[in-house]
């Protein structure tokens, strides 16, 4: 009698053992089959135990060698420790043997004359590398670090001449201390100031510059409110800004990704200093604040030396306030009670009136001389423009992890924000005239101005003068031309025959997109480990097997240049075991209370695979494109709908191209709304010819 069709015999070979022929019942769940094959997971448990034992023995041997009296033996042991510390199992064993304390004592003893010459060489560099790797696993708290250790690390940063590798690791350790411990921030801040870090920005080594800016950002980010303004004044100093501009941004080396990210973070933190004014409402009863509005009126209409302006009764100024474009003509202070932009809008207007007085007067008088229906309301426009610029530049939001979107022009001027506003308010006035807009067109004008600004920022102008030139090239007529060109490329006819053709084409296009997503998953992608803010980034790689049945993944020492062979990816998940794919806030690793993980961009690019038994594999995509590729591909594997923005965009693009190809012969021919009527049958079929 033949065996049942669901029973198959498979030869299974374990490392160090002969192959065994085993019967597999395909009706059973995969987890049950694995348990049977591994004989109740005994073999797996044994492997894990062996691994732990090996790591424990290696950790003990290295610890003994590090504490030996032979300098050469200690150096070799530290060199080996620096490599092994990246392994979590080894790190756990080494830390459990008080390894962190041993390394800390070695660093603290670095000033001893007997160790000075050797310790300030390779030995110290490897010690700091191992220390940083071990702490990066998050097994022990940074709060355990002693004050003497902090002082010693800070001394390496403050020394005028120190080895590059030691300086790099010291800066990285201080940054991690600041970011991971509130108490350590205060200790580090007592030892390191922004002024002491400026010298490291003037070196030719971009990695040192990156570490220095990263530490400045960390100190700025974690500073309490009472110290943040003090740090802000330091960052606003022309000396620091010019050093960053000339030695970093305009240096003779291309800006690497990590440096671009740190410059972006510095830019965001600097703009976030505007948040307090942005969220401060104007107090209509505050005479000092109302005097600012009065000053705007005086500069526009009374001139600098007209003494009669102060003698006029304020009730007579209603007409002037209307000409200034305020919504509330009687009490303009009420226009600044909404947040955002709050008092920040008034600050911008006063800066324009005082520092660019001719431009301010020209804009106000030019509009006051127009017909009522075409005048551009300066006050209302300035308030709405300030709100728009805050949205575009994300004032008040935390920096996005992995974002490199810094703008060089904001490092070229001490009052870059105010100057940017002044350029944009002139653009708004120019666009208003080009559109021949009226009060009813206010929102339309603001939409066009937003598009002009965002398109220009995407070009990354290197200076404010270059910004002005690019904005001049994006006139209202040019925006209309660009919109029309883009609309034509996405044109979609609405006649019933075209709609029917689109519905017939769509399944084919969706299948094509699905295959592309699965092919990309087979190529695999590299992901950065979440929460690692150090320059020596850690990565892991994941790819789908060619038969679409298994996901292979594993850790990497560095970002790969191409595909990673399956042999290097030691872990795997059968696709049949995947229960679901969750995204955003539903991901297990996004539910943890962490400022980094609550970051908006990280949250939007996070997804997790939930698989049996109650396990999960967590991802944070490097960008929005990879997020869409992977979530689409995983949904396709599970037989679910691909619903990402990328799929919708690809679907529209490919359908539009396919339809244009199929309708190419019908160009300039009107397609009827309904198909032509079917003619009546002929009375006879004598016109046919029988070839039989």
XYZ file of C-alpha atoms in Angstrom:
692
model
C 0.000 0.000 0.000
C 1.552 3.347 -1.024
C 2.117 5.977 1.725
C -0.335 8.932 1.998
C 0.359 11.783 -0.417
C 0.802 14.240 2.464
C 3.730 12.272 3.893
C 7.116 13.028 2.358
C 10.562 11.708 3.220
C 13.332 14.265 3.552
C 17.057 13.816 4.227
C 18.090 16.278 6.964
C 21.740 16.935 7.687
C 22.913 18.634 10.908
C 26.382 20.148 11.297
C 28.783 17.483 12.562
C 26.314 14.611 12.111
C 25.259 12.194 9.393
C 22.144 12.886 7.355
C 18.925 11.275 8.581
C 15.867 10.315 6.523
C 12.756 11.601 8.244
C 9.050 11.498 7.391
C 7.329 14.878 7.284
C 3.546 15.235 7.558
C 2.702 18.263 5.416
C -0.712 18.666 7.088
C 0.919 19.678 10.370
C 1.801 23.299 11.146
C 5.348 24.349 10.292
C 6.144 25.048 13.940
C 5.222 21.457 14.875
C 7.387 20.065 12.090
C 10.364 22.161 13.261
C 9.921 20.914 16.821
C 9.849 17.306 15.641
C 12.871 17.745 13.410
C 14.894 19.413 16.145
C 13.786 16.692 18.601
C 11.950 18.999 20.949
C 14.351 21.933 20.236
C 17.029 20.127 22.256
C 19.575 20.502 19.515
C 18.827 24.210 19.124
C 19.062 24.803 22.850
C 22.354 22.939 22.921
C 23.735 25.180 20.158
C 22.686 28.290 22.072
C 24.248 27.015 25.268
C 27.480 26.195 23.451
C 27.531 29.704 21.958
C 27.027 31.313 25.388
C 29.719 29.138 26.926
C 32.190 30.014 24.190
C 31.464 33.729 24.605
C 31.779 33.493 28.387
C 35.128 31.736 28.126
C 36.403 34.252 25.571
C 35.227 37.137 27.763
C 36.983 35.708 30.835
C 40.234 35.125 28.920
C 40.229 38.639 27.460
C 39.465 40.192 30.842
C 42.398 38.342 32.395
C 44.733 39.406 29.583
C 43.596 43.034 29.841
C 44.427 43.038 33.540
C 47.843 41.455 32.978
C 51.067 43.408 33.475
C 52.438 42.816 29.999
C 51.853 45.850 27.775
C 51.951 43.835 24.545
C 49.489 41.239 25.871
C 47.098 43.984 27.005
C 47.285 45.714 23.640
C 46.471 42.529 21.713
C 43.640 41.718 24.119
C 42.123 45.195 23.730
C 42.427 44.957 19.962
C 40.516 41.662 19.986
C 37.969 43.048 22.465
C 37.217 45.990 20.169
C 36.152 43.509 17.467
C 34.169 41.110 19.683
C 32.272 43.825 21.589
C 29.854 44.307 18.699
C 28.424 40.812 19.340
C 25.447 41.025 21.792
C 26.064 37.600 23.376
C 29.734 38.318 24.016
C 28.898 41.815 25.268
C 26.400 40.427 27.785
C 28.972 37.985 29.179
C 31.794 40.532 29.294
C 29.626 43.149 31.032
C 28.422 40.576 33.583
C 32.084 40.109 34.598
C 32.383 43.841 35.465
C 34.147 44.421 32.146
C 32.780 47.970 31.770
C 34.271 48.956 35.104
C 37.636 47.493 34.119
C 37.742 49.516 30.900
C 36.640 52.667 32.724
C 39.469 52.280 35.236
C 41.957 51.849 32.397
C 40.774 55.137 30.895
C 40.797 56.920 34.257
C 44.391 55.811 34.835
C 45.489 57.272 31.517
C 47.238 60.223 33.141
C 49.703 58.021 35.040
C 53.217 58.669 33.848
C 54.039 54.952 33.643
C 51.272 54.402 31.097
C 51.299 57.790 29.385
C 53.321 57.029 26.274
C 51.665 53.687 25.475
C 48.162 54.539 26.612
C 47.900 57.586 24.384
C 48.466 55.373 21.383
C 46.686 52.315 20.093
C 45.811 50.991 23.552
C 43.572 53.951 24.437
C 41.931 53.955 21.004
C 40.986 50.262 21.272
C 39.826 50.735 24.871
C 37.483 53.568 23.888
C 36.209 51.621 20.862
C 35.382 48.577 23.005
C 33.765 50.749 25.680
C 31.542 52.485 23.114
C 30.534 49.202 21.451
C 29.620 47.624 24.788
C 27.580 50.611 25.972
C 25.784 50.792 22.637
C 23.981 47.501 23.364
C 21.976 49.208 26.104
C 22.690 46.450 28.641
C 23.804 48.867 31.366
C 22.815 52.461 32.068
C 25.035 55.387 31.166
C 24.225 56.863 34.582
C 26.785 54.488 36.097
C 29.645 56.458 34.509
C 31.849 58.218 37.067
C 32.741 61.897 37.068
C 36.457 61.111 36.826
C 35.796 59.108 33.635
C 33.893 62.039 32.133
C 36.682 64.463 33.025
C 39.265 62.164 31.435
C 37.279 61.814 28.188
C 36.661 65.559 28.116
C 40.390 66.186 28.537
C 41.078 64.321 25.290
C 38.628 66.634 23.489
C 40.077 69.774 25.047
C 43.723 68.912 24.349
C 45.214 70.843 21.412
C 47.090 67.817 20.056
C 45.534 64.368 20.369
C 45.402 61.311 18.120
C 42.524 61.449 15.585
C 41.128 58.028 16.527
C 41.101 58.947 20.234
C 39.416 62.290 19.495
C 36.736 60.630 17.344
C 35.805 58.093 20.002
C 35.910 60.670 22.799
C 33.497 62.960 20.947
C 31.197 59.994 20.222
C 31.214 58.890 23.887
C 30.368 62.404 25.089
C 27.526 62.656 22.548
C 26.064 59.332 23.756
C 26.330 60.459 27.387
C 24.409 63.666 26.643
C 21.702 61.930 24.608
C 21.177 58.996 26.981
C 21.309 60.580 30.434
C 19.864 63.800 31.829
C 22.274 63.822 34.768
C 25.295 63.198 32.542
C 24.281 66.124 30.335
C 24.946 68.527 33.206
C 28.304 66.913 33.950
C 29.406 66.992 30.316
C 28.177 70.575 29.912
C 30.444 71.594 32.799
C 33.480 70.115 31.040
C 32.742 70.930 27.377
C 31.460 74.177 25.858
C 30.556 75.050 22.288
C 33.489 77.440 22.218
C 35.895 74.589 22.972
C 34.483 72.569 20.073
C 34.909 75.328 17.478
C 38.553 74.411 16.929
C 37.559 70.904 15.823
C 35.422 72.444 13.037
C 38.481 74.053 11.467
C 40.379 70.812 10.798
C 40.556 69.098 7.409
C 39.159 65.789 8.714
C 35.418 65.757 7.945
C 34.766 62.923 10.406
C 36.122 65.019 13.274
C 33.992 67.938 12.090
C 30.941 65.659 11.995
C 31.548 64.377 15.530
C 32.038 67.947 16.793
C 28.782 69.241 15.239
C 26.965 66.134 16.508
C 28.108 66.918 20.059
C 27.083 70.574 19.659
C 23.644 69.409 18.489
C 23.332 66.993 21.415
C 24.204 69.704 23.952
C 21.728 72.056 22.270
C 18.964 69.425 22.071
C 19.197 68.407 25.736
C 19.799 71.855 27.194
C 17.149 73.037 29.692
C 15.172 76.147 28.815
C 17.298 78.454 30.957
C 20.497 77.388 29.141
C 19.055 77.016 25.650
C 18.948 80.771 25.029
C 22.546 81.026 26.213
C 23.551 78.306 23.747
C 21.436 79.963 21.069
C 23.399 83.196 21.409
C 26.603 81.173 21.035
C 25.316 79.431 17.911
C 24.165 82.758 16.497
C 27.639 84.233 16.747
C 29.033 85.230 13.390
C 32.346 83.566 14.229
C 30.818 80.092 14.618
C 28.511 80.475 11.611
C 31.325 81.628 9.342
C 33.537 78.710 10.450
C 30.795 76.191 9.609
C 30.171 77.938 6.289
C 33.798 78.249 5.193
C 35.385 75.131 6.693
C 32.504 72.651 6.389
C 29.881 73.653 3.811
C 32.306 75.346 1.419
C 35.235 73.077 2.220
C 37.214 71.310 -0.489
C 35.522 67.955 0.221
C 32.007 66.834 -0.747
C 29.559 66.743 2.158
C 28.946 63.147 3.289
C 25.515 61.905 4.345
C 26.184 61.984 8.103
C 27.609 65.503 7.943
C 24.579 66.617 5.895
C 22.323 65.134 8.586
C 24.127 66.960 11.386
C 23.938 70.259 9.471
C 20.214 69.640 8.987
C 19.797 68.970 12.726
C 21.678 72.173 13.561
C 19.475 74.094 11.118
C 16.278 72.679 12.684
C 17.444 73.365 16.244
C 18.344 76.932 15.293
C 14.936 77.551 13.717
C 13.247 75.971 16.733
C 14.431 78.973 18.755
C 11.628 80.821 16.961
C 8.993 78.539 18.469
C 8.504 80.616 21.618
C 7.678 83.764 19.634
C 5.631 81.723 17.150
C 3.427 80.414 19.971
C 3.186 83.714 21.881
C -0.078 85.589 21.432
C -0.084 89.342 21.376
C -1.642 90.997 24.396
C -3.848 93.799 23.006
C -3.596 95.581 26.361
C 0.244 95.607 26.323
C 1.255 99.132 25.344
C 4.837 98.132 24.443
C 3.563 95.592 21.934
C 1.022 98.037 20.508
C 3.817 100.572 20.077
C 5.476 98.185 17.600
C 2.386 98.369 15.389
C 2.389 102.123 15.810
C 6.033 102.143 14.690
C 5.090 100.221 11.530
C 2.482 102.892 10.764
C 4.886 105.743 11.489
C 7.678 104.404 9.238
C 5.237 103.852 6.369
C 3.334 107.139 6.469
C 4.976 109.784 8.703
C 8.627 109.541 7.757
C 11.596 109.593 10.097
C 11.510 113.221 11.219
C 7.811 114.064 11.342
C 7.014 115.145 14.936
C 3.318 115.487 14.337
C 2.876 111.703 14.135
C 3.021 111.232 17.887
C 0.414 113.932 18.483
C -2.319 112.438 16.333
C -5.052 110.637 18.123
C -4.982 106.893 17.533
C -8.604 106.945 16.375
C -7.392 108.790 13.284
C -5.069 105.904 12.363
C -7.801 103.497 11.311
C -7.410 104.466 7.665
C -3.645 103.966 7.860
C -4.047 100.522 9.425
C -6.430 99.591 6.619
C -3.826 100.710 4.066
C -1.234 98.600 5.924
C -3.454 95.601 5.213
C -4.524 94.591 8.713
C -7.765 92.637 9.007
C -8.808 94.492 12.154
C -8.494 98.168 11.202
C -9.553 99.530 14.584
C -7.296 97.350 16.736
C -4.576 95.618 14.616
C -3.233 93.901 17.753
C -6.087 91.397 17.396
C -4.476 90.134 14.145
C -1.594 88.678 16.183
C -3.608 86.664 18.702
C -3.604 83.442 16.671
C -0.746 80.949 17.083
C 1.074 80.156 14.989
C 2.490 82.591 13.884
C 1.825 84.783 16.935
C 4.357 87.497 17.659
C 6.843 86.040 15.179
C 4.903 87.669 12.337
C 5.162 91.070 14.003
C 8.914 90.540 14.541
C 9.332 89.833 10.820
C 7.357 92.915 9.817
C 9.368 95.170 12.136
C 12.652 93.728 10.805
C 11.563 94.509 7.224
C 10.435 98.026 8.168
C 13.688 98.906 9.947
C 16.376 96.999 8.037
C 14.815 97.220 4.543
C 12.899 100.454 4.983
C 12.820 101.429 1.302
C 11.396 98.029 0.319
C 8.810 98.207 3.120
C 7.634 101.716 2.205
C 7.512 100.845 -1.499
C 5.326 97.776 -0.902
C 2.921 99.648 1.399
C 2.607 102.809 -0.730
C 2.433 100.876 -3.970
C -0.602 98.967 -2.733
C -2.238 101.992 -1.149
C -2.282 103.677 -4.571
C -3.988 100.763 -6.349
C -7.676 100.292 -6.829
C -9.313 98.876 -3.696
C -10.130 95.563 -5.287
C -6.497 94.937 -6.415
C -4.538 96.126 -3.376
C -2.326 93.528 -1.692
C -3.007 93.552 2.102
C 0.530 93.759 3.488
C -0.356 92.966 7.116
C -2.536 89.961 6.324
C 0.012 88.667 3.798
C 2.939 89.016 6.219
C 1.073 87.096 8.934
C 0.019 84.286 6.595
C 3.461 84.143 4.973
C 5.116 83.750 8.388
C 2.763 80.875 9.172
C 3.595 79.281 5.816
C 7.358 79.577 6.293
C 7.041 77.974 9.751
C 5.252 75.015 8.144
C 7.725 74.672 5.280
C 10.773 74.794 7.572
C 9.040 72.762 10.331
C 9.661 75.281 13.086
C 9.057 73.669 16.468
C 9.357 70.053 15.272
C 12.059 67.580 16.274
C 14.694 66.748 13.647
C 13.817 63.734 11.516
C 16.187 60.800 11.900
C 18.050 60.148 8.658
C 16.996 63.416 6.983
C 19.793 65.352 5.221
C 17.740 68.302 3.969
C 19.858 71.264 5.056
C 20.007 74.538 3.116
C 23.437 76.195 2.738
C 21.930 79.675 2.364
C 20.716 79.656 5.980
C 24.363 79.562 7.100
C 25.314 82.642 5.064
C 23.622 85.337 7.175
C 23.377 86.131 10.889
C 19.642 86.863 10.514
C 18.879 84.240 7.887
C 15.253 83.684 8.969
C 14.348 87.374 8.790
C 16.163 87.854 5.481
C 14.356 84.827 4.063
C 11.051 86.413 5.071
C 12.020 89.704 3.421
C 12.785 87.948 0.131
C 9.521 85.984 0.259
C 7.292 88.976 1.082
C 8.627 90.751 -2.012
C 7.909 87.603 -4.013
C 4.349 87.550 -2.663
C 3.771 91.181 -3.664
C 5.176 90.496 -7.145
C 3.027 87.383 -7.625
C -0.072 89.266 -6.454
C 0.470 91.834 -9.207
C 1.166 89.161 -11.849
C -2.080 87.391 -10.952
C -4.006 90.685 -10.872
C -5.469 89.291 -7.672
C -8.260 90.683 -5.524
C -9.117 89.988 -1.889
C -11.168 86.973 -3.002
C -8.008 85.466 -4.579
C -5.957 85.618 -1.360
C -5.802 81.843 -0.800
C -4.984 81.192 -4.469
C -2.066 83.630 -4.307
C -0.735 81.975 -1.142
C -0.880 78.557 -2.826
C 1.138 79.846 -5.775
C 3.680 81.491 -3.447
C 4.054 78.266 -1.449
C 4.718 76.393 -4.682
C 7.276 79.000 -5.779
C 9.117 78.763 -2.452
C 9.106 74.961 -2.163
C 10.226 74.492 -5.769
C 13.075 76.965 -5.226
C 14.172 75.404 -1.927
C 14.357 72.046 -3.689
C 17.026 73.578 -5.958
C 19.215 74.189 -2.855
C 20.372 77.779 -3.562
C 23.748 78.392 -1.954
C 23.032 82.007 -0.938
C 20.162 84.428 -0.450
C 21.134 86.240 -3.656
C 20.903 82.956 -5.545
C 17.503 82.389 -3.923
C 16.296 85.728 -5.284
C 17.507 84.848 -8.787
C 15.780 81.480 -8.819
C 12.537 82.989 -7.488
C 12.591 85.569 -10.278
C 12.705 82.691 -12.755
C 9.607 81.110 -11.167
C 7.064 83.743 -12.111
C 3.326 83.086 -12.024
C 3.311 82.353 -15.769
C 6.131 79.834 -15.297
C 4.219 78.126 -12.482
C 1.185 77.868 -14.789
C 3.384 76.384 -17.519
C 4.871 73.828 -15.140
C 1.451 72.906 -13.804
C 0.058 72.476 -17.303
C 3.022 70.365 -18.371
C 2.662 68.125 -15.336
C -1.091 67.923 -15.782
C -0.706 66.906 -19.417
C 1.688 64.144 -18.468
C -0.973 62.828 -16.100
C -3.962 63.640 -18.296
C -6.888 61.321 -17.823
C -9.903 61.427 -20.114
C -13.278 60.897 -18.501
C -15.336 59.542 -21.409
C -16.949 56.108 -20.814
C -14.818 54.296 -23.469
C -11.607 55.597 -21.864
C -12.821 54.667 -18.393
C -13.650 51.160 -19.629
C -10.215 50.852 -21.251
C -8.588 51.965 -17.998
C -10.495 49.326 -16.013
C -9.349 46.611 -18.415
C -5.722 47.710 -18.261
C -5.538 48.139 -14.472
C -5.269 44.424 -13.457
C -2.356 43.936 -15.869
C -0.546 46.990 -14.493
C -1.157 45.917 -10.881
C 0.344 42.502 -11.626
C 3.352 44.208 -13.207
C 3.817 46.400 -10.096
C 3.440 43.341 -7.862
C 6.192 41.482 -9.730
C 8.457 44.520 -9.515
C 7.936 44.744 -5.749
C 8.687 41.046 -5.267
C 11.788 41.303 -7.455
C 13.012 44.195 -5.296
C 12.452 42.126 -2.158
C 14.505 39.349 -3.745
C 17.340 41.836 -4.281
C 17.048 42.812 -0.620
C 17.617 46.047 1.290
C 19.927 47.311 4.006
C 18.382 48.751 7.179
C 20.046 50.798 9.886
C 19.606 49.638 13.454
C 17.233 51.996 15.251
C 18.557 54.257 17.974
C 22.222 54.082 16.946
C 23.270 57.733 16.730
C 26.981 57.042 16.378
C 28.961 57.611 13.244
C 30.014 53.941 13.125
C 26.538 52.891 12.050
C 25.294 49.329 12.383
C 23.263 47.666 9.701
C 21.284 44.553 8.938
C 20.132 43.145 5.629
C 16.927 41.388 4.609
C 15.952 39.743 1.323
C 13.338 37.365 -0.019
C 14.295 33.978 -1.417
C 13.958 33.538 -5.177
C 11.039 31.128 -4.728
C 9.238 33.732 -2.550
C 8.927 31.319 0.378
C 11.525 32.514 2.918
C 12.782 35.865 4.240
C 16.517 35.762 5.018
C 18.106 38.391 7.277
C 21.248 39.033 9.314
C 23.567 41.691 10.785
C 26.295 43.440 8.784
C 29.390 45.352 9.834
C 28.882 48.025 7.186
C 26.441 49.100 4.513
C 26.796 46.764 1.494
C 27.450 48.008 -2.032
C 25.213 45.410 -3.679
C 23.267 42.246 -2.944
C 24.236 40.196 0.097
C 24.513 36.413 -0.513
C 22.012 34.227 1.300
C 24.905 32.396 2.996
C 25.783 35.526 5.015
C 22.217 35.960 6.280
C 22.014 33.529 9.185
C 18.375 34.047 10.222
C 15.198 33.345 8.281
C 11.406 33.456 8.516
C 9.156 31.246 6.343
C 6.567 33.379 4.545
C 3.914 30.829 5.538
C 4.562 31.736 9.210
C 3.835 35.445 8.735
C 0.595 36.387 10.451
C 0.409 40.045 9.510
C 2.311 43.218 8.670
C 1.725 46.304 10.842
C 2.934 49.867 10.336
C 3.499 53.097 12.264
C 2.168 53.255 15.810
C 1.022 49.618 15.681
C 4.634 48.386 15.428
C 6.032 46.847 18.628
C 9.226 48.926 18.439
C 7.217 52.155 18.037
C 5.259 51.621 21.256
C 8.330 52.164 23.413
C 8.659 55.532 25.138
C 11.565 57.154 23.376
C 11.978 60.593 21.830
C 13.748 59.043 18.855
C 11.062 56.463 18.226
C 8.315 59.051 18.572
C 9.979 61.029 15.772
C 7.425 61.706 13.043
C 9.510 60.518 10.100
C 10.750 57.388 11.878
C 7.146 56.601 12.808
C 6.013 56.989 9.198
C 8.740 54.651 7.909
C 8.379 51.897 10.513
C 6.804 48.493 9.874
C 6.905 45.087 11.534
C 6.356 41.469 10.529
C 4.378 39.457 13.096
C 4.957 35.739 12.798
C 4.429 32.511 14.698
C 4.766 32.039 17.617
C 4.165 35.642 18.741
C 7.496 36.856 17.371
C 8.180 40.006 15.353
C 10.806 41.420 13.030
C 11.014 45.207 13.211
C 12.045 47.540 10.382
C 12.641 51.255 9.923
C 13.046 51.957 6.225
C 15.916 54.287 5.208
C 13.485 56.404 3.195
C 9.846 56.601 2.090
C 10.560 54.783 -1.183
C 12.003 51.691 0.521
C 9.112 51.758 3.003
C 6.585 51.599 0.166
C 8.551 48.885 -1.670
C 8.700 46.621 1.381
C 5.172 47.131 2.669
C 3.803 46.592 -0.849
C 5.942 43.496 -1.381
C 4.948 41.957 1.963
C 1.267 42.652 1.259
C 1.663 41.003 -2.153
C 3.238 37.942 -0.493
C 0.254 37.683 1.856
C -2.243 38.155 -0.970
C -3.373 41.556 0.241
C -3.900 44.852 -1.562
C -0.877 47.070 -2.133
C -2.014 50.431 -0.824
C 1.075 52.623 -0.614
C 1.418 56.078 -2.148
C 4.113 54.675 -4.448
C 1.738 52.032 -5.815
C -0.907 54.648 -6.548
C 1.678 56.856 -8.239
C 3.132 53.978 -10.280
C -0.348 52.798 -11.219
C -1.370 56.239 -12.482
C 1.878 56.695 -14.404
C 1.892 53.261 -16.050
C -1.813 53.315 -16.903
C -1.425 56.790 -18.397
C 1.532 55.640 -20.525
C -0.212 52.459 -21.641
C -3.391 54.313 -22.571
C -1.486 56.925 -24.558
C 0.298 54.158 -26.470
C -2.965 52.403 -27.261
C -4.660 55.656 -28.250
C -1.738 56.950 -30.288
C -3.516 56.385 -33.593
C -6.540 58.341 -32.330
C -4.636 61.576 -31.728
C -6.723 64.669 -32.601
C -9.767 62.449 -33.104
C -12.727 63.115 -30.840
C -13.698 60.029 -28.900
C -17.514 59.817 -28.644
C -19.184 59.572 -25.264
C -21.104 56.469 -26.406
C -20.165 53.748 -28.909
C -21.703 54.059 -32.399
C -24.964 52.103 -32.941
C -24.680 48.570 -34.306
C -26.090 48.519 -37.879
C -29.070 46.338 -38.760
C -28.450 42.887 -40.160
C -28.397 42.745 -43.988
C -31.331 41.141 -45.770
C -29.068 38.546 -47.379
C -25.518 37.318 -46.931
C -24.818 36.790 -50.650
C -21.693 38.906 -50.346
C -19.968 36.169 -48.347
C -17.729 33.595 -50.007
C -17.372 30.029 -48.851
C -13.784 28.809 -49.066
C -14.804 25.257 -48.135
